[in-house]
Coordinates of C-alpha atoms in Angstrom, one line a residue:
V1 CA 22.4 9.2 -6.1
C2 CA 23.3 5.5 -6.0
S3 CA 24.7 3.9 -9.1
M4 CA 21.9 2.3 -11.0
G5 CA 24.1 0.1 -13.3
N6 CA 25.1 1.0 -16.8
S7 CA 23.0 -1.4 -18.9
T8 CA 20.2 1.0 -19.6
S9 CA 21.5 4.6 -19.6
R10 CA 18.1 6.2 -20.5
L11 CA 16.4 4.4 -17.6
Y12 CA 19.3 5.5 -15.3
S13 CA 18.7 9.1 -16.3
V14 CA 15.0 9.0 -15.4
L15 CA 15.5 7.1 -12.1
A16 CA 18.4 9.4 -11.1
K17 CA 16.1 12.4 -11.6
T18 CA 13.4 10.8 -9.5
L19 CA 15.8 10.0 -6.7
S20 CA 17.3 13.4 -6.5
S21 CA 14.1 15.5 -6.8
G22 CA 13.1 17.7 -3.8
T23 CA 10.1 19.6 -2.6
V24 CA 6.7 20.2 -4.1
S25 CA 8.0 23.5 -5.6
Q26 CA 10.2 21.5 -7.9
H27 CA 7.4 19.2 -9.3
Q28 CA 6.8 21.3 -12.4
D29 CA 10.6 21.4 -13.2
C30 CA 10.8 17.6 -12.7
L31 CA 7.8 17.0 -15.0
E32 CA 9.3 19.3 -17.7
Q33 CA 12.6 17.4 -17.5
L34 CA 10.9 14.1 -17.9
D35 CA 8.6 15.0 -20.7
S36 CA 10.9 13.8 -23.5
A37 CA 12.0 10.7 -21.6
R38 CA 8.5 9.5 -20.7
L39 CA 7.5 9.2 -24.3
D40 CA 9.6 6.1 -24.6
P41 CA 7.9 3.0 -23.0
L42 CA 9.8 1.2 -20.3
D43 CA 10.2 -2.6 -20.1
P44 CA 9.1 -3.7 -16.6
K45 CA 12.0 -6.2 -16.6
D46 CA 14.5 -3.4 -17.2
L47 CA 13.1 -1.3 -14.4
L48 CA 13.0 -4.3 -12.0
E49 CA 16.7 -5.1 -12.8
E50 CA 17.7 -1.5 -12.1
C51 CA 15.9 -1.6 -8.8
Q52 CA 17.6 -4.8 -7.8
I53 CA 21.0 -3.3 -8.6
V54 CA 20.2 -0.5 -6.1
L55 CA 19.0 -3.0 -3.6
Q56 CA 21.9 -5.5 -3.9
K57 CA 23.2 -4.8 -0.4
R58 CA 19.7 -5.4 1.2
P59 CA 18.2 -8.7 2.1
P60 CA 16.2 -10.3 -0.7
R61 CA 12.5 -9.5 -0.9
F62 CA 10.0 -11.8 0.9
Q63 CA 8.4 -14.5 -1.2
R64 CA 4.6 -14.7 -1.1
N65 CA 2.4 -17.1 -2.9
F66 CA -1.1 -16.7 -4.5
V67 CA -3.9 -18.9 -3.1
N68 CA -6.3 -20.2 -5.7
L69 CA -9.9 -19.5 -4.6
L70 CA -12.0 -20.3 -7.6
K71 CA -12.3 -24.0 -8.3
N72 CA -13.9 -23.7 -11.7
T73 CA -12.2 -21.1 -13.9
A74 CA -14.4 -21.4 -17.0
S75 CA -13.7 -17.8 -18.1
N76 CA -11.8 -17.4 -21.4
H77 CA -10.7 -13.9 -20.4
R78 CA -7.6 -12.9 -18.5
P79 CA -8.3 -12.0 -14.9
I80 CA -8.0 -8.4 -13.7
R81 CA -5.3 -8.1 -11.1
V82 CA -5.9 -5.4 -8.5
M83 CA -3.2 -4.3 -6.0
Q84 CA -4.0 -2.3 -2.8
W85 CA -1.2 -0.8 -0.7
N86 CA -0.5 1.9 1.8
I87 CA 3.1 2.5 0.8
L88 CA 4.0 4.8 3.8
A89 CA 4.5 8.4 3.0
Q90 CA 8.3 9.2 3.0
A91 CA 7.8 12.3 5.1
L92 CA 5.7 10.4 7.7
G93 CA 8.1 7.5 7.9
E94 CA 11.1 9.7 8.5
G95 CA 9.5 12.5 10.5
K96 CA 6.4 11.4 12.4
D97 CA 5.7 7.7 12.6
N98 CA 8.4 6.8 15.2
F99 CA 9.1 3.2 14.2
V100 CA 11.4 2.6 17.1
Q101 CA 12.8 -0.7 15.9
C102 CA 13.3 0.4 12.3
P103 CA 16.8 1.9 11.6
M104 CA 16.7 5.3 9.8
E105 CA 19.0 3.7 7.2
A106 CA 16.2 1.4 6.1
L107 CA 14.0 4.4 5.4
K108 CA 16.3 6.1 2.9
W109 CA 14.2 7.1 0.0
E110 CA 16.8 6.3 -2.6
E111 CA 16.5 2.6 -1.7
R112 CA 13.0 2.4 -0.1
K113 CA 11.6 3.7 -3.4
C114 CA 13.2 0.8 -5.2
L115 CA 11.7 -1.6 -2.7
I116 CA 8.3 -0.2 -3.4
L117 CA 8.8 -0.4 -7.2
E118 CA 10.1 -4.0 -6.8
E119 CA 7.0 -5.0 -5.0
I120 CA 4.7 -3.5 -7.6
L121 CA 6.8 -5.0 -10.5
A122 CA 6.8 -8.4 -8.9
Y123 CA 3.0 -8.7 -9.2
R124 CA 2.4 -6.5 -12.3
P125 CA -1.1 -5.4 -11.3
D126 CA -3.6 -4.3 -14.0
I127 CA -4.9 -1.7 -11.5
L128 CA -2.8 -0.3 -8.7
C129 CA -4.4 1.6 -5.7
L130 CA -2.1 3.4 -3.3
Q131 CA -2.3 5.5 -0.2
E132 CA 0.2 7.8 1.5
V133 CA 1.7 8.7 -1.8
D134 CA 3.9 11.8 -1.4
H135 CA 6.3 11.2 -4.3
Y136 CA 3.7 11.0 -7.1
F137 CA 5.0 13.7 -9.4
D138 CA 8.7 13.0 -9.2
T139 CA 8.6 9.2 -9.0
F140 CA 5.4 7.2 -9.5
E141 CA 3.7 9.2 -12.3
P142 CA 6.7 9.5 -14.6
L143 CA 7.8 5.9 -14.2
L144 CA 4.4 4.1 -14.2
S145 CA 3.1 6.2 -17.1
R146 CA 6.1 4.8 -19.1
L147 CA 5.0 1.3 -18.1
G148 CA 1.7 1.9 -19.7
Y149 CA -0.4 3.1 -16.8
Q150 CA -2.9 6.0 -16.8
C151 CA -2.3 7.8 -13.5
T152 CA -4.5 9.8 -11.1
F153 CA -3.6 11.5 -7.9
F154 CA -5.7 13.2 -5.3
P155 CA -3.8 14.8 -2.3
K156 CA -5.2 15.4 1.1
P157 CA -6.2 19.0 1.6
W158 CA -4.2 19.3 4.8
S159 CA -1.6 16.6 4.5
P160 CA 0.4 15.9 7.7
C161 CA 3.4 15.5 5.5
L162 CA 3.5 19.3 5.1
D163 CA 4.4 19.6 8.8
V164 CA 7.6 17.7 8.2
E165 CA 10.8 19.7 7.4
R166 CA 12.1 19.1 3.8
N167 CA 8.8 17.3 2.9
N168 CA 8.0 16.4 -0.7
G169 CA 4.5 17.9 -0.8
P170 CA 1.2 16.5 0.4
D171 CA 0.4 12.8 0.5
G172 CA -2.8 11.4 -1.0
C173 CA -4.4 8.5 -2.8
A174 CA -3.3 7.4 -6.3
M175 CA -4.7 5.1 -8.9
F176 CA -3.0 3.6 -11.9
F177 CA -4.6 1.3 -14.6
L178 CA -3.1 -0.2 -17.7
K179 CA -4.3 1.6 -20.8
E180 CA -3.9 -1.5 -23.0
R181 CA -6.5 -3.3 -20.9
F182 CA -9.0 -0.5 -19.9
E183 CA -10.7 2.6 -21.2
L184 CA -11.5 5.4 -18.7
I185 CA -15.2 6.2 -18.9
N186 CA -15.6 8.5 -15.9
S187 CA -13.4 9.7 -13.0
N188 CA -14.4 11.2 -9.7
N189 CA -12.2 12.8 -7.1
I190 CA -14.2 12.7 -3.8
R191 CA -13.4 14.7 -0.7
L192 CA -15.1 12.8 2.0
T193 CA -17.6 14.4 4.4
A194 CA -18.5 13.5 8.0
M195 CA -21.5 15.1 9.8
K196 CA -21.9 17.3 6.8
L197 CA -18.4 18.7 7.2
K198 CA -15.6 18.3 4.6
T199 CA -12.8 16.3 6.0
N200 CA -9.1 15.7 5.2
Q201 CA -9.7 12.3 3.7
V202 CA -10.2 11.6 0.0
A203 CA -11.2 8.9 -2.5
I204 CA -10.8 8.4 -6.2
A205 CA -13.5 6.4 -8.1
Q206 CA -13.1 5.6 -11.8
T207 CA -15.5 3.8 -14.1
L208 CA -13.5 1.6 -16.6
K209 CA -14.4 -0.4 -19.6
C210 CA -12.5 -3.7 -20.1
H211 CA -11.3 -3.9 -23.7
E212 CA -11.4 -7.7 -23.7
T213 CA -14.9 -8.2 -22.4
G214 CA -16.6 -4.9 -23.1
R215 CA -17.8 -4.9 -19.4
L216 CA -17.9 -1.8 -17.3
F217 CA -16.8 -1.7 -13.7
C218 CA -15.9 0.9 -11.1
I219 CA -12.7 0.9 -9.1
A220 CA -12.3 3.1 -6.0
V221 CA -9.4 3.9 -3.6
T222 CA -9.6 5.6 -0.3
H223 CA -7.8 6.2 3.0
L224 CA -10.0 6.9 6.1
K225 CA -9.2 8.8 9.2
A226 CA -6.6 7.2 11.5
R227 CA -6.4 6.8 15.3
T228 CA -8.4 5.4 18.2
G229 CA -11.3 7.5 19.2
W230 CA -12.3 8.5 15.7
E231 CA -14.6 5.5 15.1
R232 CA -17.8 7.5 14.5
F233 CA -15.9 9.8 12.2
R234 CA -14.7 6.9 10.1
S235 CA -18.3 5.5 10.1
A236 CA -19.6 8.8 8.7
Q237 CA -16.8 9.0 6.1
G238 CA -17.7 5.4 5.1
C239 CA -21.4 6.3 4.7
D240 CA -20.5 9.3 2.5
L241 CA -18.2 7.1 0.3
L242 CA -20.9 4.4 -0.1
Q243 CA -23.5 7.0 -1.1
N244 CA -21.1 8.4 -3.7
L245 CA -20.4 4.9 -5.0
K246 CA -24.1 4.1 -5.2
N247 CA -24.6 7.1 -7.4
I248 CA -21.6 6.3 -9.6
T249 CA -22.5 2.6 -10.0
Q250 CA -26.2 3.4 -10.5
G251 CA -27.2 1.4 -7.5
A252 CA -24.8 -1.5 -8.1
K253 CA -25.7 -1.9 -11.8
I254 CA -22.0 -1.4 -12.5
P255 CA -19.7 -3.9 -10.6
L256 CA -17.5 -2.3 -8.0
I257 CA -14.1 -2.9 -6.4
V258 CA -13.1 -0.7 -3.4
C259 CA -9.5 -0.7 -2.2
G260 CA -8.4 1.1 0.9
D261 CA -6.7 1.6 4.2
F262 CA -9.8 2.0 6.3
N263 CA -7.9 2.4 9.6
A264 CA -10.7 0.2 11.0
E265 CA -10.7 -3.3 12.4
P266 CA -13.5 -5.6 11.3
T267 CA -15.2 -4.9 14.7
E268 CA -15.8 -1.2 13.7
E269 CA -19.1 0.2 12.5
V270 CA -17.6 1.3 9.1
Y271 CA -16.7 -2.3 8.4
R272 CA -20.3 -3.4 9.1
E273 CA -21.6 -0.6 6.8
F274 CA -19.6 -1.9 3.9
S275 CA -20.5 -5.5 4.7
N276 CA -24.3 -4.7 4.9
S277 CA -24.4 -2.2 2.1
S278 CA -27.0 -2.5 -0.7
L279 CA -24.1 -2.6 -3.0
N280 CA -23.7 -6.3 -2.0
L281 CA -20.0 -6.0 -1.2
N282 CA -17.8 -8.7 0.2
S283 CA -14.2 -8.5 1.5
A284 CA -11.9 -10.5 -0.8
Y285 CA -9.3 -11.4 1.9
K286 CA -12.0 -13.1 4.0
L287 CA -11.8 -15.9 1.4
L288 CA -8.4 -16.9 2.6
S289 CA -9.8 -18.0 5.9
P290 CA -11.0 -21.7 6.3
D291 CA -14.6 -20.7 6.6
G292 CA -14.4 -17.7 4.2
Q293 CA -15.9 -15.5 7.0
S294 CA -12.8 -14.1 8.9
E295 CA -10.4 -11.4 7.9
P296 CA -6.6 -11.9 8.1
P297 CA -5.1 -11.5 11.6
Y298 CA -3.2 -8.5 10.5
T299 CA -2.4 -6.2 7.5
T300 CA -0.1 -3.9 9.4
W301 CA 2.4 -4.7 12.1
K302 CA 4.8 -2.1 13.6
I303 CA 6.4 -1.0 16.9
R304 CA 6.0 2.5 18.1
P305 CA 7.0 4.1 21.5
S306 CA 3.5 3.2 22.8
G307 CA 4.1 -0.5 22.0
E308 CA 3.4 -3.1 19.3
C309 CA 0.6 -2.4 16.9
R310 CA -0.8 -5.4 15.0
H311 CA -4.1 -4.7 13.2
T312 CA -6.3 -5.5 10.2
L313 CA -7.0 -2.2 8.5
D314 CA -6.7 -2.8 4.8
Y315 CA -9.3 -4.3 2.5
I316 CA -10.3 -5.0 -1.1
W317 CA -14.1 -5.0 -1.3
Y318 CA -15.9 -6.3 -4.4
S319 CA -19.4 -6.8 -5.9
Q320 CA -19.9 -10.4 -5.1
H321 CA -22.9 -10.7 -7.4
A322 CA -20.9 -9.6 -10.4
L323 CA -17.3 -10.5 -9.7
N324 CA -15.4 -13.7 -8.7
V325 CA -12.1 -13.7 -6.7
N326 CA -9.9 -16.1 -8.6
S327 CA -6.9 -15.9 -6.3
A328 CA -5.4 -13.7 -3.5
L329 CA -1.8 -13.1 -2.5
G330 CA -1.0 -14.7 0.8
L331 CA 0.2 -12.5 3.6
L332 CA 3.7 -12.4 5.2
T333 CA 4.1 -14.7 8.1
E334 CA 5.3 -13.6 11.5
E335 CA 8.6 -15.3 10.9
Q336 CA 9.1 -13.4 7.7
I337 CA 8.2 -10.1 9.2
G338 CA 10.7 -10.7 12.1
P339 CA 10.9 -9.4 15.7
N340 CA 11.5 -5.8 14.7
R341 CA 8.3 -5.8 12.6
L342 CA 7.7 -3.3 9.7
P343 CA 9.0 -1.4 7.9
S344 CA 12.4 -2.9 7.6
F345 CA 15.4 -3.5 5.3
N346 CA 13.3 -6.2 3.7
Y347 CA 10.0 -4.4 3.4
P348 CA 9.3 -0.7 2.6
S349 CA 6.0 -0.1 4.4
D350 CA 4.3 -0.8 7.7
H351 CA 1.3 -2.1 5.7
L352 CA 1.2 -5.3 3.6
S353 CA 0.2 -5.1 0.0
L354 CA -3.0 -7.0 -0.9
V355 CA -3.3 -8.4 -4.4
C356 CA -6.4 -10.2 -5.9
D357 CA -7.2 -11.6 -9.4
F358 CA -10.9 -10.9 -10.4
S359 CA -13.0 -12.2 -13.2
F360 CA -16.5 -11.2 -14.3
N361 CA -19.4 -13.5 -13.4
Q362 CA -20.4 -15.2 -16.5
D363 CA -24.1 -14.3 -16.0
P364 CA -24.1 -10.5 -16.3
D365 CA -27.8 -10.3 -15.6
R366 CA -27.6 -12.1 -12.3
L367 CA -29.7 -10.4 -9.7
L368 CA -28.4 -8.8 -6.5

């Protein structure tokens, strides 16, 4: 285990355990070891400092800026910051994804883990939605719970991570929200169906109450089927998710935010289904374009043996009748990403994180 510095010995102890943990069979042992430590809250600044000590031999993290999108911010309430990110499952990054331009050294979990945490800590989301999480029990749950988050994990039934030797268990979707800001009203783990068949893809949908405003809203995270040729399958999964969300939100009476890696370009049917849904959803990152109608040119960029893959696959959808997008985090430029693309020594995943600040519309009775 790398030296984590000696300024915060209790924090070092927890991080050391998360770094050295092994397979899924050890999860219960790890949780028992961390029970007493997790009772003490962590200061995000301390955790960020410890991560930076581990990463001191790596290049500095990329700088990204928020773009203000709402001209008149009349709300007296703090915005709700939502972060969406496919963090790249460790087992897939090392054993299946074949990033031919990424050195294996850049994928070492001991350091890549700290890059992921550094990215999260840099933006301090109120709600964090992740895909491809295969270190939930030994890393993200014990650490983020001590930062004040309530944590939920739903693994894929047949995770491809389990095919990789020395894996850390199945990957899945995870959701985290700050307990000081929200109360959990309802939680649903959804196994998506397609053509009436249960699939390997999942979603989490939680109804939260904002302490400050008293308003209810639903937040969902999902990860749809990957690969070319599965467009109809993704479309069916999207329809199933939308139907579930219609039921949960009582037909859009409860505002909705949906985060996910849809594995679908904006030209696909599943994208049109979300755009045209009766839930009245809009894609937040379209608002960064000059006309507010175009998605970013890419949210993932990698090089595999088959060639360069540059796609827009990740989205944050929101109820445009009930929510405003105050600001959105700008994407990395091609120059920042560099010729070897992602992941890299600078950036831990092949997908970019998306971050938006939302506020409630001041007219809660506004019609759809």
